[in-house]
mmCIF file of C-alpha atoms in Angstrom:
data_model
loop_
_atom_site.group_PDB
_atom_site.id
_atom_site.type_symbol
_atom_site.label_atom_id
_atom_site.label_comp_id
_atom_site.label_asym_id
_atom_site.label_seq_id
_atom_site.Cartn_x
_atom_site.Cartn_y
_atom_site.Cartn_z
ATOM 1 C CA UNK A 87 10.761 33.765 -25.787
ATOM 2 C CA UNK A 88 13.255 33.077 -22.527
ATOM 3 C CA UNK A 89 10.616 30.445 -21.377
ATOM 4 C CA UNK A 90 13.816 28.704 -20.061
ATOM 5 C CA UNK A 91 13.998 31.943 -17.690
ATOM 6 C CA UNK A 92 10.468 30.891 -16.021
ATOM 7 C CA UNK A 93 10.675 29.756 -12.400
ATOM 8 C CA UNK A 94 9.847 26.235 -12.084
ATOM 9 C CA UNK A 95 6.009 25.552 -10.525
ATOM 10 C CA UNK A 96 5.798 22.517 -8.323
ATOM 11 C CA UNK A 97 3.145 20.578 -7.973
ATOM 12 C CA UNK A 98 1.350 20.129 -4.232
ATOM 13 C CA UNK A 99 3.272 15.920 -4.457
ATOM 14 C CA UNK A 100 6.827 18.447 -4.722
ATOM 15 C CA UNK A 101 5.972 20.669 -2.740
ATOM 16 C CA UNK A 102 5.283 17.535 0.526
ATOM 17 C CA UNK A 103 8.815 16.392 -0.792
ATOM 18 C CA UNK A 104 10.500 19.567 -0.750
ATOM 19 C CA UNK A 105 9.609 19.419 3.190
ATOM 20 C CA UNK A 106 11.371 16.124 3.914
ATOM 21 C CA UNK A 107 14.799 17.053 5.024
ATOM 22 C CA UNK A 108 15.914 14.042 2.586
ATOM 23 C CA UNK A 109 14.913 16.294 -0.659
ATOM 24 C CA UNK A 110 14.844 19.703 0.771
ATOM 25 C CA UNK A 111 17.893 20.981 -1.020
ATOM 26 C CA UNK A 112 16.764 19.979 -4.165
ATOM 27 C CA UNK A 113 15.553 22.337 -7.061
ATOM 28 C CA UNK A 114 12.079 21.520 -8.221
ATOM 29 C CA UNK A 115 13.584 19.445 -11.524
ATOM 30 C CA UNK A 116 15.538 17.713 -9.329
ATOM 31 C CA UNK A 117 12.838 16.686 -7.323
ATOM 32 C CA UNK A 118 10.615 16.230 -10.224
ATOM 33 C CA UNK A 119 13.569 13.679 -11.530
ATOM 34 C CA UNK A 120 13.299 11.523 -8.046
ATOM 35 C CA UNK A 121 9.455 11.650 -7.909
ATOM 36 C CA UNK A 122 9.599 9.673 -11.165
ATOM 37 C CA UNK A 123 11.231 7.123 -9.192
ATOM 38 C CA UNK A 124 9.442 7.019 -6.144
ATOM 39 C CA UNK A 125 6.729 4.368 -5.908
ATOM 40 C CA UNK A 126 3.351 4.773 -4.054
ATOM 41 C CA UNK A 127 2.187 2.318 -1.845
ATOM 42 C CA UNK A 128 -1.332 2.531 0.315
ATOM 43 C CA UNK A 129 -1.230 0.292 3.503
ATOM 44 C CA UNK A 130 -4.184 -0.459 5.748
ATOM 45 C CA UNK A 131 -4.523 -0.110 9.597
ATOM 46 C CA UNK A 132 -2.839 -2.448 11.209
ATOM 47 C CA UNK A 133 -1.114 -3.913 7.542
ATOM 48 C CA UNK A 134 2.639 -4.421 8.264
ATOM 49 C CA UNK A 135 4.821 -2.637 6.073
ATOM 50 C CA UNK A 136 8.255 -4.576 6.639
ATOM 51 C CA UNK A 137 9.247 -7.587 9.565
ATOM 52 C CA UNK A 138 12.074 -7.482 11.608
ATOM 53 C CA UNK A 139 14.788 -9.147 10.011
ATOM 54 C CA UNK A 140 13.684 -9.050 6.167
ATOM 55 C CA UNK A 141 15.999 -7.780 3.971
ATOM 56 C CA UNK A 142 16.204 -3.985 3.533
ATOM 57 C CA UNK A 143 15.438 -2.797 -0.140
ATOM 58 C CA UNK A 144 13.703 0.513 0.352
ATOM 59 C CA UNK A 145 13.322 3.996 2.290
ATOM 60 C CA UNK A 146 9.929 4.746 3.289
ATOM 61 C CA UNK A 147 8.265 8.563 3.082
ATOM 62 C CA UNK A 148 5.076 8.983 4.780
ATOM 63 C CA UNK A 149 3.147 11.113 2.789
ATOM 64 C CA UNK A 150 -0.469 10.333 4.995
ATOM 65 C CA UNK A 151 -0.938 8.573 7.800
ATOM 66 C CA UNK A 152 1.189 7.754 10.592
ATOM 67 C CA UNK A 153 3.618 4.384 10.656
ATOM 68 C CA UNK A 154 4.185 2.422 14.011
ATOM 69 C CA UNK A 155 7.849 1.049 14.680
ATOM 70 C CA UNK A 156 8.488 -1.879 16.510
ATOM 71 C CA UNK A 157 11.180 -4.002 17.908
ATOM 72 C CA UNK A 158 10.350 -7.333 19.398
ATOM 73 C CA UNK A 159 11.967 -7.657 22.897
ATOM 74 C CA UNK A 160 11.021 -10.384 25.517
ATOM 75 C CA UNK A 161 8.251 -11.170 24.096
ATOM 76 C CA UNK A 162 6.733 -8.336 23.672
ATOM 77 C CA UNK A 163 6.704 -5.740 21.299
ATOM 78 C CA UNK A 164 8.919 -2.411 22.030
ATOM 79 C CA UNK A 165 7.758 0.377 20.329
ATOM 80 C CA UNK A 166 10.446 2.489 18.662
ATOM 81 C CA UNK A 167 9.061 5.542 16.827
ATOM 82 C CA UNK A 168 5.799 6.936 15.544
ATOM 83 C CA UNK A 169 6.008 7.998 12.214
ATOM 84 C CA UNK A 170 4.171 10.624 10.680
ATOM 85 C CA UNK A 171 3.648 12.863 7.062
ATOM 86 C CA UNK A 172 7.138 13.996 5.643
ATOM 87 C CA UNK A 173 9.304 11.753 7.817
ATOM 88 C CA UNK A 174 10.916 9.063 6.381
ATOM 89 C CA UNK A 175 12.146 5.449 8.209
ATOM 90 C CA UNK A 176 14.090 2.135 6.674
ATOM 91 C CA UNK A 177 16.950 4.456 5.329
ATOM 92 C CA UNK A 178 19.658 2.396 5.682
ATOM 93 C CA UNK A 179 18.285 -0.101 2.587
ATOM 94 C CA UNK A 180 19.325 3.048 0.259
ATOM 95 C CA UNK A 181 23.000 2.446 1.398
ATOM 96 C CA UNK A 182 22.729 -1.889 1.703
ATOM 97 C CA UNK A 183 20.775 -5.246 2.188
ATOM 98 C CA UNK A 184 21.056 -5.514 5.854
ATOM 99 C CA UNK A 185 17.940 -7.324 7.699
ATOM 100 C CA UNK A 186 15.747 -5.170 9.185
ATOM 101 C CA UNK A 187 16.388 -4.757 12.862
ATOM 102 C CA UNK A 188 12.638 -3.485 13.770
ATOM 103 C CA UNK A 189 8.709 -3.873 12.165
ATOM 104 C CA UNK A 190 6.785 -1.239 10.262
ATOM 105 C CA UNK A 191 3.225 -1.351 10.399
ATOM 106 C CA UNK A 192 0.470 1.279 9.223
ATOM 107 C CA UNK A 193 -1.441 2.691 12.420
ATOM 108 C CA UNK A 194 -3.803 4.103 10.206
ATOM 109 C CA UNK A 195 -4.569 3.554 6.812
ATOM 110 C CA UNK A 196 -1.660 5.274 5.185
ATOM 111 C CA UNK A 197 -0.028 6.372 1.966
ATOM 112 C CA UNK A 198 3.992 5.801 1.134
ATOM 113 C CA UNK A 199 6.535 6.966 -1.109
ATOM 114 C CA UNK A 200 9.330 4.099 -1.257
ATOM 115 C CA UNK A 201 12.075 4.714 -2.814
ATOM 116 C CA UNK A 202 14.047 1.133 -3.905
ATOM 117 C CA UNK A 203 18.057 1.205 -3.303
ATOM 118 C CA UNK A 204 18.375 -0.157 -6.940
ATOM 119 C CA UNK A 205 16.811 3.476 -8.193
ATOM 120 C CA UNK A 206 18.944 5.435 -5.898
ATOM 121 C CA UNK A 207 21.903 3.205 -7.068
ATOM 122 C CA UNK A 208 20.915 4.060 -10.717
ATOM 123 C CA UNK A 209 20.556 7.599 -9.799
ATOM 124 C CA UNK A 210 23.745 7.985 -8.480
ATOM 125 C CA UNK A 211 25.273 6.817 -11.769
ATOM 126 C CA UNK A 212 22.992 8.949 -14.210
ATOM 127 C CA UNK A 213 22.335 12.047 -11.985
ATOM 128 C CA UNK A 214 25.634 12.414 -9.545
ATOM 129 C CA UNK A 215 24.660 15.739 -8.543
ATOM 130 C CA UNK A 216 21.171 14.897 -7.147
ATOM 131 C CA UNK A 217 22.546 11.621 -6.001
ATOM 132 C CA UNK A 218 25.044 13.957 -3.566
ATOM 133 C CA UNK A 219 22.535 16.156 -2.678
ATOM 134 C CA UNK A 220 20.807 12.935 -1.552
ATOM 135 C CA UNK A 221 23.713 10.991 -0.090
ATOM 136 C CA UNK A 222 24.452 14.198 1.931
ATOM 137 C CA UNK A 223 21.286 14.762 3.602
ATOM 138 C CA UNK A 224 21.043 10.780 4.404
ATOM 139 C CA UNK A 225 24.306 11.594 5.869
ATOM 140 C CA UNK A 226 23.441 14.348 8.012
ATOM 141 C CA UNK A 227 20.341 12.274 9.311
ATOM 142 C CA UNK A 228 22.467 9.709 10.118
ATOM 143 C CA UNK A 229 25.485 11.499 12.196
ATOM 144 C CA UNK A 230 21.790 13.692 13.850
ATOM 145 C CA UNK A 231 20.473 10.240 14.700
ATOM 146 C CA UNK A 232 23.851 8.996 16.083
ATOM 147 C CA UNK A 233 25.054 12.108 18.045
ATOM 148 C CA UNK A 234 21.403 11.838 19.756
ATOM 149 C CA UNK A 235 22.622 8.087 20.813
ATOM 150 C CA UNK A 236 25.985 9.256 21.822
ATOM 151 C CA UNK A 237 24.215 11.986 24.489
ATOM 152 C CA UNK A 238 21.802 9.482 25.896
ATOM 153 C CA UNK A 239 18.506 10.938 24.398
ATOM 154 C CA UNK A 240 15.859 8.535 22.387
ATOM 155 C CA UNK A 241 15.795 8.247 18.450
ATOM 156 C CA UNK A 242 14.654 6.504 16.133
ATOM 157 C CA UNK A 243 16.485 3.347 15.703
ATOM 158 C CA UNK A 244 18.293 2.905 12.041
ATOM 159 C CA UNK A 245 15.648 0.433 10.443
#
């Protein structure tokens, strides 16, 4: 009886979720709805993720392993950003199709969450509140990332 009163247990996959500031204000069935949509990928060493200039379709979560960003520049390559477990990179695809301005490759063999902008899209039709809650936080990263620009100091690049 009241079963509906029990607190929701998350598993150890929600739990590394809950820590990305993309998901942290969700409520574990929230986060349980987006983890059925998240897709695992496992990339090699040294296997590229995404190129500079393909076309954006997905965020990336890092759930093990660390992720190398790159931007080629005179011939050589610049390196943007080391990624590492619970941080998240390509996040612009979630909002549109712009190329790719930098490469992703695994620096060690490495495990990914992607999340495809068609999913998000969907979930912002069938689940508006998570889709905010989702929206908002990309947001927030976003006007962080810029206002970092703005003062001079390094970030991450949008990818």
């Amino acid at each position: 009886m009241f079963g509906f009163l029990k607190t929701q247990t998350m598993s150890p996959r929600l739990h590394r979720l809950k820590q990305s500031a993309l998901f942290s204000s969700l409520t574990p069935l929230e986060l349980k709805i987006v983890d059925d949509m998240l897709h695992e990928r496992r990339y090699l060493s040294g296997e590229i993720i995404f190129d500079e200039g393909e076309e954006g379709q997905a965020l990336y979560l890092v759930t093990a392993g660390r992720v190398i960003i790159t931007r080629a520049l005179d011939n050589h390559a610049q390196v943007v950003a080391e990624i590492g477990p619970g941080s998240f990179f390509g996040d612009l695809a979630l909002l549109d199709n712009s190329p790719r301005n930098a490469q992703a490759r695994a620096l060690d063999n490495c495990e990914l969450a992607v999340f495809f902008r068609a999913d998000f899209m969907g979930l912002m039709e069938t689940d508006a509140v998570v889709g905010y809650k989702i929206s908002l936080a990309l947001a927030r990263h976003i006007a962080h990332r810029l206002r970092e620009w703005m003062s001079g100091r390094p970030q991450i690049e949008a990818l």
